Structure formats: structure tokens, C-alpha cells
């Protein structure tokens, strides 16, 4: 901003702003690898979280299947008891 406003002194970097572009390019070249590294780290965290969620979901599925089997067994037992009671009543 001070370079553009020529109130107190002559600009040290004239209009095409070559020095400013050089500085901004250097900053961008330093920031790019840092951003890429942070994205890679985040991707690794996301991958680990996805694997953990998969394991939890798989375990829940197995538990639900066991519950369904127990419920079916109980329904069969209840049906047998009802049938035996109906036979005694007749």
C-alpha cells in the first residue's frame, strides 16, 4: 500500500510491482508444501477413522444378527408352548 501511494517518497517498486510479485511467489512456494502436508495428514486421519467406523459397524452387525437369532428362537419356543397349551385344552 505504501508503495502505491506516493505521498512521502518515490515508490521503491514501480507499477508492474515485480518485487512484490517475487515476494508473493516465494510465500506461495513455501505455503504450498505445508498445505499439502497438512492435507496428507488429514487424509491419514480420515482413513483411520473410516477403518475404525467400519470395524464398529461390523461388530454391531454381528451383534444384531445374534439378537435376531435369539428373537427367532424365542418366537419358536413361544409357538411351541402355545401349541402345547392348545392341545391340552382340546
mmCIF file of N, CA and C in Angstrom:
data_model
loop_
_atom_site.group_PDB
_atom_site.id
_atom_site.type_symbol
_atom_site.label_atom_id
_atom_site.label_comp_id
_atom_site.label_asym_id
_atom_site.label_seq_id
_atom_site.Cartn_x
_atom_site.Cartn_y
_atom_site.Cartn_z
ATOM 1 N N UNK A 1 0.811 -1.188 0.000
ATOM 2 C CA UNK A 1 0.000 0.000 0.000
ATOM 3 C C UNK A 1 0.855 1.253 0.000
ATOM 4 N N UNK A 2 1.934 1.228 0.798
ATOM 5 C CA UNK A 2 2.807 2.401 0.852
ATOM 6 C C UNK A 2 3.508 2.607 -0.477
ATOM 7 N N UNK A 3 3.785 1.529 -1.175
ATOM 8 C CA UNK A 3 4.455 1.623 -2.460
ATOM 9 C C UNK A 3 3.544 2.288 -3.487
ATOM 10 N N UNK A 4 2.270 2.007 -3.414
ATOM 11 C CA UNK A 4 1.332 2.570 -4.380
ATOM 12 C C UNK A 4 1.063 4.046 -4.115
ATOM 13 N N UNK A 5 0.955 4.387 -2.859
ATOM 14 C CA UNK A 5 0.678 5.785 -2.500
ATOM 15 C C UNK A 5 2.002 6.522 -2.442
ATOM 16 N N UNK A 6 2.149 7.493 -3.269
ATOM 17 C CA UNK A 6 3.426 8.207 -3.377
ATOM 18 C C UNK A 6 3.361 9.546 -2.641
ATOM 19 N N UNK A 7 2.921 9.544 -1.404
ATOM 20 C CA UNK A 7 2.779 10.797 -0.676
ATOM 21 C C UNK A 7 4.118 11.321 -0.165
ATOM 22 N N UNK A 8 4.884 10.477 0.485
ATOM 23 C CA UNK A 8 6.096 10.944 1.155
ATOM 24 C C UNK A 8 7.383 10.625 0.423
ATOM 25 N N UNK A 9 7.378 9.603 -0.413
ATOM 26 C CA UNK A 9 8.611 9.221 -1.091
ATOM 27 C C UNK A 9 8.291 8.559 -2.417
ATOM 28 N N UNK A 10 9.292 8.401 -3.219
ATOM 29 C CA UNK A 10 9.113 7.752 -4.517
ATOM 30 C C UNK A 10 8.960 6.254 -4.281
ATOM 31 N N UNK A 11 8.167 5.577 -5.067
ATOM 32 C CA UNK A 11 7.960 4.142 -4.842
ATOM 33 C C UNK A 11 9.240 3.346 -5.071
ATOM 34 N N UNK A 12 9.484 2.388 -4.189
ATOM 35 C CA UNK A 12 10.673 1.548 -4.349
ATOM 36 C C UNK A 12 10.436 0.420 -5.352
ATOM 37 N N UNK A 13 9.173 0.139 -5.661
ATOM 38 C CA UNK A 13 8.841 -0.882 -6.651
ATOM 39 C C UNK A 13 7.817 -0.264 -7.604
ATOM 40 N N UNK A 14 8.235 0.150 -8.804
ATOM 41 C CA UNK A 14 7.301 0.824 -9.711
ATOM 42 C C UNK A 14 6.155 -0.085 -10.150
ATOM 43 N N UNK A 15 5.249 0.470 -10.933
ATOM 44 C CA UNK A 15 3.935 -0.107 -11.239
ATOM 45 C C UNK A 15 3.874 -1.600 -11.510
ATOM 46 N N UNK A 16 4.672 -2.217 -12.333
ATOM 47 C CA UNK A 16 4.392 -3.654 -12.518
ATOM 48 C C UNK A 16 4.579 -4.467 -11.239
ATOM 49 N N UNK A 17 5.129 -3.838 -10.188
ATOM 50 C CA UNK A 17 5.310 -4.466 -8.880
ATOM 51 C C UNK A 17 6.049 -5.796 -8.973
ATOM 52 N N UNK A 18 7.186 -5.786 -9.598
ATOM 53 C CA UNK A 18 7.978 -7.007 -9.789
ATOM 54 C C UNK A 18 8.464 -7.555 -8.452
ATOM 55 N N UNK A 19 8.945 -6.688 -7.595
ATOM 56 C CA UNK A 19 9.434 -7.129 -6.282
ATOM 57 C C UNK A 19 8.299 -7.730 -5.450
ATOM 58 N N UNK A 20 7.156 -7.080 -5.473
ATOM 59 C CA UNK A 20 6.005 -7.601 -4.732
ATOM 60 C C UNK A 20 5.578 -8.968 -5.270
ATOM 61 N N UNK A 21 5.555 -9.114 -6.585
ATOM 62 C CA UNK A 21 5.218 -10.407 -7.188
ATOM 63 C C UNK A 21 6.233 -11.472 -6.799
ATOM 64 N N UNK A 22 7.506 -11.110 -6.746
ATOM 65 C CA UNK A 22 8.545 -12.050 -6.343
ATOM 66 C C UNK A 22 8.329 -12.503 -4.900
ATOM 67 N N UNK A 23 8.035 -11.566 -4.032
ATOM 68 C CA UNK A 23 7.812 -11.898 -2.618
ATOM 69 C C UNK A 23 6.589 -12.802 -2.469
ATOM 70 N N UNK A 24 5.512 -12.445 -3.150
ATOM 71 C CA UNK A 24 4.297 -13.261 -3.063
ATOM 72 C C UNK A 24 4.518 -14.659 -3.642
ATOM 73 N N UNK A 25 5.299 -14.764 -4.697
ATOM 74 C CA UNK A 25 5.619 -16.074 -5.273
ATOM 75 C C UNK A 25 6.434 -16.919 -4.301
ATOM 76 N N UNK A 26 7.371 -16.288 -3.617
ATOM 77 C CA UNK A 26 8.166 -17.013 -2.617
ATOM 78 C C UNK A 26 7.289 -17.503 -1.469
ATOM 79 N N UNK A 27 6.398 -16.653 -1.010
ATOM 80 C CA UNK A 27 5.489 -17.053 0.067
ATOM 81 C C UNK A 27 4.619 -18.220 -0.391
ATOM 82 N N UNK A 28 4.108 -18.139 -1.619
ATOM 83 C CA UNK A 28 3.264 -19.216 -2.148
ATOM 84 C C UNK A 28 4.057 -20.517 -2.287
ATOM 85 N N UNK A 29 5.323 -20.413 -2.690
ATOM 86 C CA UNK A 29 6.131 -21.624 -2.845
ATOM 87 C C UNK A 29 6.442 -22.263 -1.492
ATOM 88 N N UNK A 30 6.453 -21.478 -0.441
ATOM 89 C CA UNK A 30 6.667 -22.019 0.905
ATOM 90 C C UNK A 30 5.359 -22.590 1.449
ATOM 91 N N UNK A 31 4.245 -21.928 1.163
ATOM 92 C CA UNK A 31 2.955 -22.372 1.692
ATOM 93 C C UNK A 31 2.464 -23.661 1.034
ATOM 94 N N UNK A 32 2.732 -23.842 -0.229
ATOM 95 C CA UNK A 32 2.194 -24.999 -0.963
ATOM 96 C C UNK A 32 2.589 -26.334 -0.321
ATOM 97 N N UNK A 33 3.866 -26.578 -0.026
ATOM 98 C CA UNK A 33 4.208 -27.867 0.606
ATOM 99 C C UNK A 33 3.586 -28.029 1.993
ATOM 100 N N UNK A 34 3.494 -26.938 2.729
ATOM 101 C CA UNK A 34 2.899 -27.014 4.068
ATOM 102 C C UNK A 34 1.426 -27.404 3.960
ATOM 103 N N UNK A 35 0.727 -26.803 3.025
ATOM 104 C CA UNK A 35 -0.693 -27.123 2.819
ATOM 105 C C UNK A 35 -0.842 -28.574 2.377
ATOM 106 N N UNK A 36 0.017 -29.012 1.475
ATOM 107 C CA UNK A 36 -0.056 -30.396 1.001
ATOM 108 C C UNK A 36 0.209 -31.383 2.143
ATOM 109 N N UNK A 37 1.167 -31.075 3.006
ATOM 110 C CA UNK A 37 1.464 -31.958 4.134
ATOM 111 C C UNK A 37 0.278 -32.035 5.083
ATOM 112 N N UNK A 38 -0.353 -30.894 5.350
ATOM 113 C CA UNK A 38 -1.495 -30.910 6.264
ATOM 114 C C UNK A 38 -2.664 -31.683 5.650
ATOM 115 N N UNK A 39 -2.846 -31.577 4.332
ATOM 116 C CA UNK A 39 -3.903 -32.344 3.679
ATOM 117 C C UNK A 39 -3.615 -33.841 3.744
ATOM 118 N N UNK A 40 -2.351 -34.214 3.586
ATOM 119 C CA UNK A 40 -1.976 -35.633 3.683
ATOM 120 C C UNK A 40 -2.224 -36.169 5.092
ATOM 121 N N UNK A 41 -1.881 -35.369 6.091
ATOM 122 C CA UNK A 41 -2.112 -35.789 7.469
ATOM 123 C C UNK A 41 -3.601 -35.937 7.741
ATOM 124 N N UNK A 42 -4.391 -35.003 7.235
ATOM 125 C CA UNK A 42 -5.835 -35.090 7.428
ATOM 126 C C UNK A 42 -6.409 -36.306 6.723
ATOM 127 N N UNK A 43 -5.883 -36.604 5.543
ATOM 128 C CA UNK A 43 -6.336 -37.794 4.805
ATOM 129 C C UNK A 43 -6.010 -39.066 5.585
ATOM 130 N N UNK A 44 -4.844 -39.124 6.213
ATOM 131 C CA UNK A 44 -4.480 -40.285 7.024
ATOM 132 C C UNK A 44 -5.429 -40.427 8.210
ATOM 133 N N UNK A 45 -5.753 -39.302 8.858
ATOM 134 C CA UNK A 45 -6.690 -39.337 9.976
ATOM 135 C C UNK A 45 -8.063 -39.810 9.511
ATOM 136 N N UNK A 46 -8.509 -39.318 8.371
ATOM 137 C CA UNK A 46 -9.800 -39.727 7.837
ATOM 138 C C UNK A 46 -9.818 -41.215 7.512
ATOM 139 N N UNK A 47 -8.710 -41.713 6.980
ATOM 140 C CA UNK A 47 -8.612 -43.140 6.648
ATOM 141 C C UNK A 47 -8.692 -43.995 7.910
ATOM 142 N N UNK A 48 -7.969 -43.596 8.949
ATOM 143 C CA UNK A 48 -8.013 -44.341 10.211
ATOM 144 C C UNK A 48 -9.414 -44.315 10.815
ATOM 145 N N UNK A 49 -10.061 -43.154 10.752
ATOM 146 C CA UNK A 49 -11.407 -43.037 11.297
ATOM 147 C C UNK A 49 -12.393 -43.902 10.502
ATOM 148 N N UNK A 50 -12.231 -43.953 9.198
ATOM 149 C CA UNK A 50 -13.103 -44.780 8.363
ATOM 150 C C UNK A 50 -12.912 -46.259 8.692
ATOM 151 N N UNK A 51 -11.678 -46.679 8.889
ATOM 152 C CA UNK A 51 -11.411 -48.075 9.254
ATOM 153 C C UNK A 51 -12.023 -48.420 10.610
ATOM 154 N N UNK A 52 -11.889 -47.501 11.549
ATOM 155 C CA UNK A 52 -12.452 -47.720 12.872
ATOM 156 C C UNK A 52 -13.983 -47.780 12.799
ATOM 157 N N UNK A 53 -14.591 -46.901 12.038
ATOM 158 C CA UNK A 53 -16.045 -46.928 11.873
ATOM 159 C C UNK A 53 -16.503 -48.227 11.225
ATOM 160 N N UNK A 54 -15.733 -48.719 10.264
ATOM 161 C CA UNK A 54 -16.072 -49.985 9.604
ATOM 162 C C UNK A 54 -16.051 -51.134 10.607
ATOM 163 N N UNK A 55 -15.019 -51.163 11.460
ATOM 164 C CA UNK A 55 -14.918 -52.231 12.454
ATOM 165 C C UNK A 55 -16.084 -52.177 13.439
ATOM 166 N N UNK A 56 -16.437 -50.975 13.866
ATOM 167 C CA UNK A 56 -17.555 -50.826 14.800
ATOM 168 C C UNK A 56 -18.855 -51.265 14.135
ATOM 169 N N UNK A 57 -19.066 -50.857 12.897
ATOM 170 C CA UNK A 57 -20.278 -51.246 12.168
ATOM 171 C C UNK A 57 -20.350 -52.753 11.977
ATOM 172 N N UNK A 58 -19.219 -53.364 11.683
ATOM 173 C CA UNK A 58 -19.177 -54.811 11.504
ATOM 174 C C UNK A 58 -19.531 -55.534 12.803
ATOM 175 N N UNK A 59 -18.980 -55.045 13.902
ATOM 176 C CA UNK A 59 -19.278 -55.645 15.206
ATOM 177 C C UNK A 59 -20.758 -55.483 15.536
ATOM 178 N N UNK A 60 -21.314 -54.313 15.265
ATOM 179 C CA UNK A 60 -22.740 -54.079 15.516
ATOM 180 C C UNK A 60 -23.609 -54.992 14.664
ATOM 181 N N UNK A 61 -23.190 -55.226 13.445
ATOM 182 C CA UNK A 61 -23.946 -56.116 12.570
ATOM 183 C C UNK A 61 -23.958 -57.535 13.119
ATOM 184 N N UNK A 62 -22.823 -57.999 13.616
ATOM 185 C CA UNK A 62 -22.749 -59.338 14.201
ATOM 186 C C UNK A 62 -23.640 -59.416 15.435
ATOM 187 N N UNK A 63 -23.599 -58.397 16.278
ATOM 188 C CA UNK A 63 -24.432 -58.396 17.481
ATOM 189 C C UNK A 63 -25.919 -58.382 17.131
ATOM 190 N N UNK A 64 -26.287 -57.597 16.142
ATOM 191 C CA UNK A 64 -27.687 -57.564 15.710
ATOM 192 C C UNK A 64 -28.132 -58.919 15.161
ATOM 193 N N UNK A 65 -27.264 -59.572 14.428
ATOM 194 C CA UNK A 65 -27.593 -60.899 13.898
ATOM 195 C C UNK A 65 -27.814 -61.888 15.033
ATOM 196 N N UNK A 66 -27.008 -61.805 16.082
ATOM 197 C CA UNK A 66 -27.192 -62.676 17.242
ATOM 198 C C UNK A 66 -28.520 -62.388 17.937
ATOM 199 N N UNK A 67 -28.859 -61.118 18.036
ATOM 200 C CA UNK A 67 -30.137 -60.743 18.650
ATOM 201 C C UNK A 67 -31.298 -61.279 17.825
ATOM 202 N N UNK A 68 -31.209 -61.153 16.505
ATOM 203 C CA UNK A 68 -32.267 -61.677 15.638
ATOM 204 C C UNK A 68 -32.419 -63.191 15.813
ATOM 205 N N UNK A 69 -31.311 -63.898 15.910
ATOM 206 C CA UNK A 69 -31.370 -65.346 16.097
ATOM 207 C C UNK A 69 -32.030 -65.698 17.429
ATOM 208 N N UNK A 70 -31.688 -64.969 18.482
ATOM 209 C CA UNK A 70 -32.294 -65.218 19.793
ATOM 210 C C UNK A 70 -33.791 -64.914 19.762
ATOM 211 N N UNK A 71 -34.170 -63.834 19.094
ATOM 212 C CA UNK A 71 -35.591 -63.481 18.990
ATOM 213 C C UNK A 71 -36.351 -64.570 18.222
ATOM 214 N N UNK A 72 -35.773 -65.055 17.147
ATOM 215 C CA UNK A 72 -36.417 -66.121 16.377
ATOM 216 C C UNK A 72 -36.561 -67.385 17.214
ATOM 217 N N UNK A 73 -35.543 -67.699 17.995
ATOM 218 C CA UNK A 73 -35.595 -68.869 18.871
ATOM 219 C C UNK A 73 -36.696 -68.699 19.904
ATOM 220 N N UNK A 74 -36.792 -67.509 20.483
ATOM 221 C CA UNK A 74 -37.845 -67.247 21.469
ATOM 222 C C UNK A 74 -39.234 -67.347 20.834
ATOM 223 N N UNK A 75 -39.379 -66.839 19.636
ATOM 224 C CA UNK A 75 -40.668 -66.935 18.943
ATOM 225 C C UNK A 75 -41.033 -68.390 18.678
ATOM 226 N N UNK A 76 -40.059 -69.189 18.294
ATOM 227 C CA UNK A 76 -40.311 -70.615 18.080
ATOM 228 C C UNK A 76 -40.723 -71.302 19.384
ATOM 229 N N UNK A 77 -40.014 -70.960 20.473
ATOM 230 C CA UNK A 77 -40.347 -71.558 21.771
ATOM 231 C C UNK A 77 -41.757 -71.150 22.202
ATOM 232 N N UNK A 78 -42.093 -69.891 22.009
ATOM 233 C CA UNK A 78 -43.437 -69.412 22.363
ATOM 234 C C UNK A 78 -44.491 -70.135 21.533
ATOM 235 N N UNK A 79 -44.223 -70.310 20.269
ATOM 236 C CA UNK A 79 -45.151 -71.014 19.382
ATOM 237 C C UNK A 79 -45.343 -72.458 19.843
ATOM 238 N N UNK A 80 -44.256 -73.117 20.244
ATOM 239 C CA UNK A 80 -44.357 -74.486 20.746
ATOM 240 C C UNK A 80 -45.190 -74.543 22.022
ATOM 241 N N UNK A 81 -44.954 -73.588 22.907
ATOM 242 C CA UNK A 81 -45.715 -73.545 24.160
ATOM 243 C C UNK A 81 -47.197 -73.309 23.868
ATOM 244 N N UNK A 82 -47.478 -72.385 22.967
ATOM 245 C CA UNK A 82 -48.877 -72.124 22.594
ATOM 246 C C UNK A 82 -49.520 -73.364 21.990
ATOM 247 N N UNK A 83 -48.786 -74.051 21.132
ATOM 248 C CA UNK A 83 -49.318 -75.265 20.521
ATOM 249 C C UNK A 83 -49.580 -76.334 21.557
ATOM 250 N N UNK A 84 -48.667 -76.499 22.507
ATOM 251 C CA UNK A 84 -48.856 -77.500 23.549
ATOM 252 C C UNK A 84 -50.036 -77.146 24.452
ATOM 253 N N UNK A 85 -50.229 -75.866 24.740
ATOM 254 C CA UNK A 85 -51.372 -75.438 25.539
ATOM 255 C C UNK A 85 -52.678 -75.662 24.791
ATOM 256 N N UNK A 86 -52.655 -75.410 23.493
ATOM 257 C CA UNK A 86 -53.850 -75.624 22.686
ATOM 258 C C UNK A 86 -54.219 -77.099 22.611
ATOM 259 N N UNK A 87 -53.241 -77.977 22.590
ATOM 260 C CA UNK A 87 -53.507 -79.410 22.563
ATOM 261 C C UNK A 87 -54.114 -79.887 23.872
ATOM 262 N N UNK A 88 -53.645 -79.336 24.977
ATOM 263 C CA UNK A 88 -54.167 -79.736 26.292
ATOM 264 C C UNK A 88 -55.610 -79.275 26.461
ATOM 265 N N UNK A 89 -55.928 -78.105 25.906
ATOM 266 C CA UNK A 89 -57.261 -77.558 26.037
ATOM 267 C C UNK A 89 -58.281 -78.365 25.243
ATOM 268 N N UNK A 90 -57.891 -79.028 24.224
ATOM 269 C CA UNK A 90 -58.843 -79.751 23.376
ATOM 270 C C UNK A 90 -59.138 -81.068 23.913
#
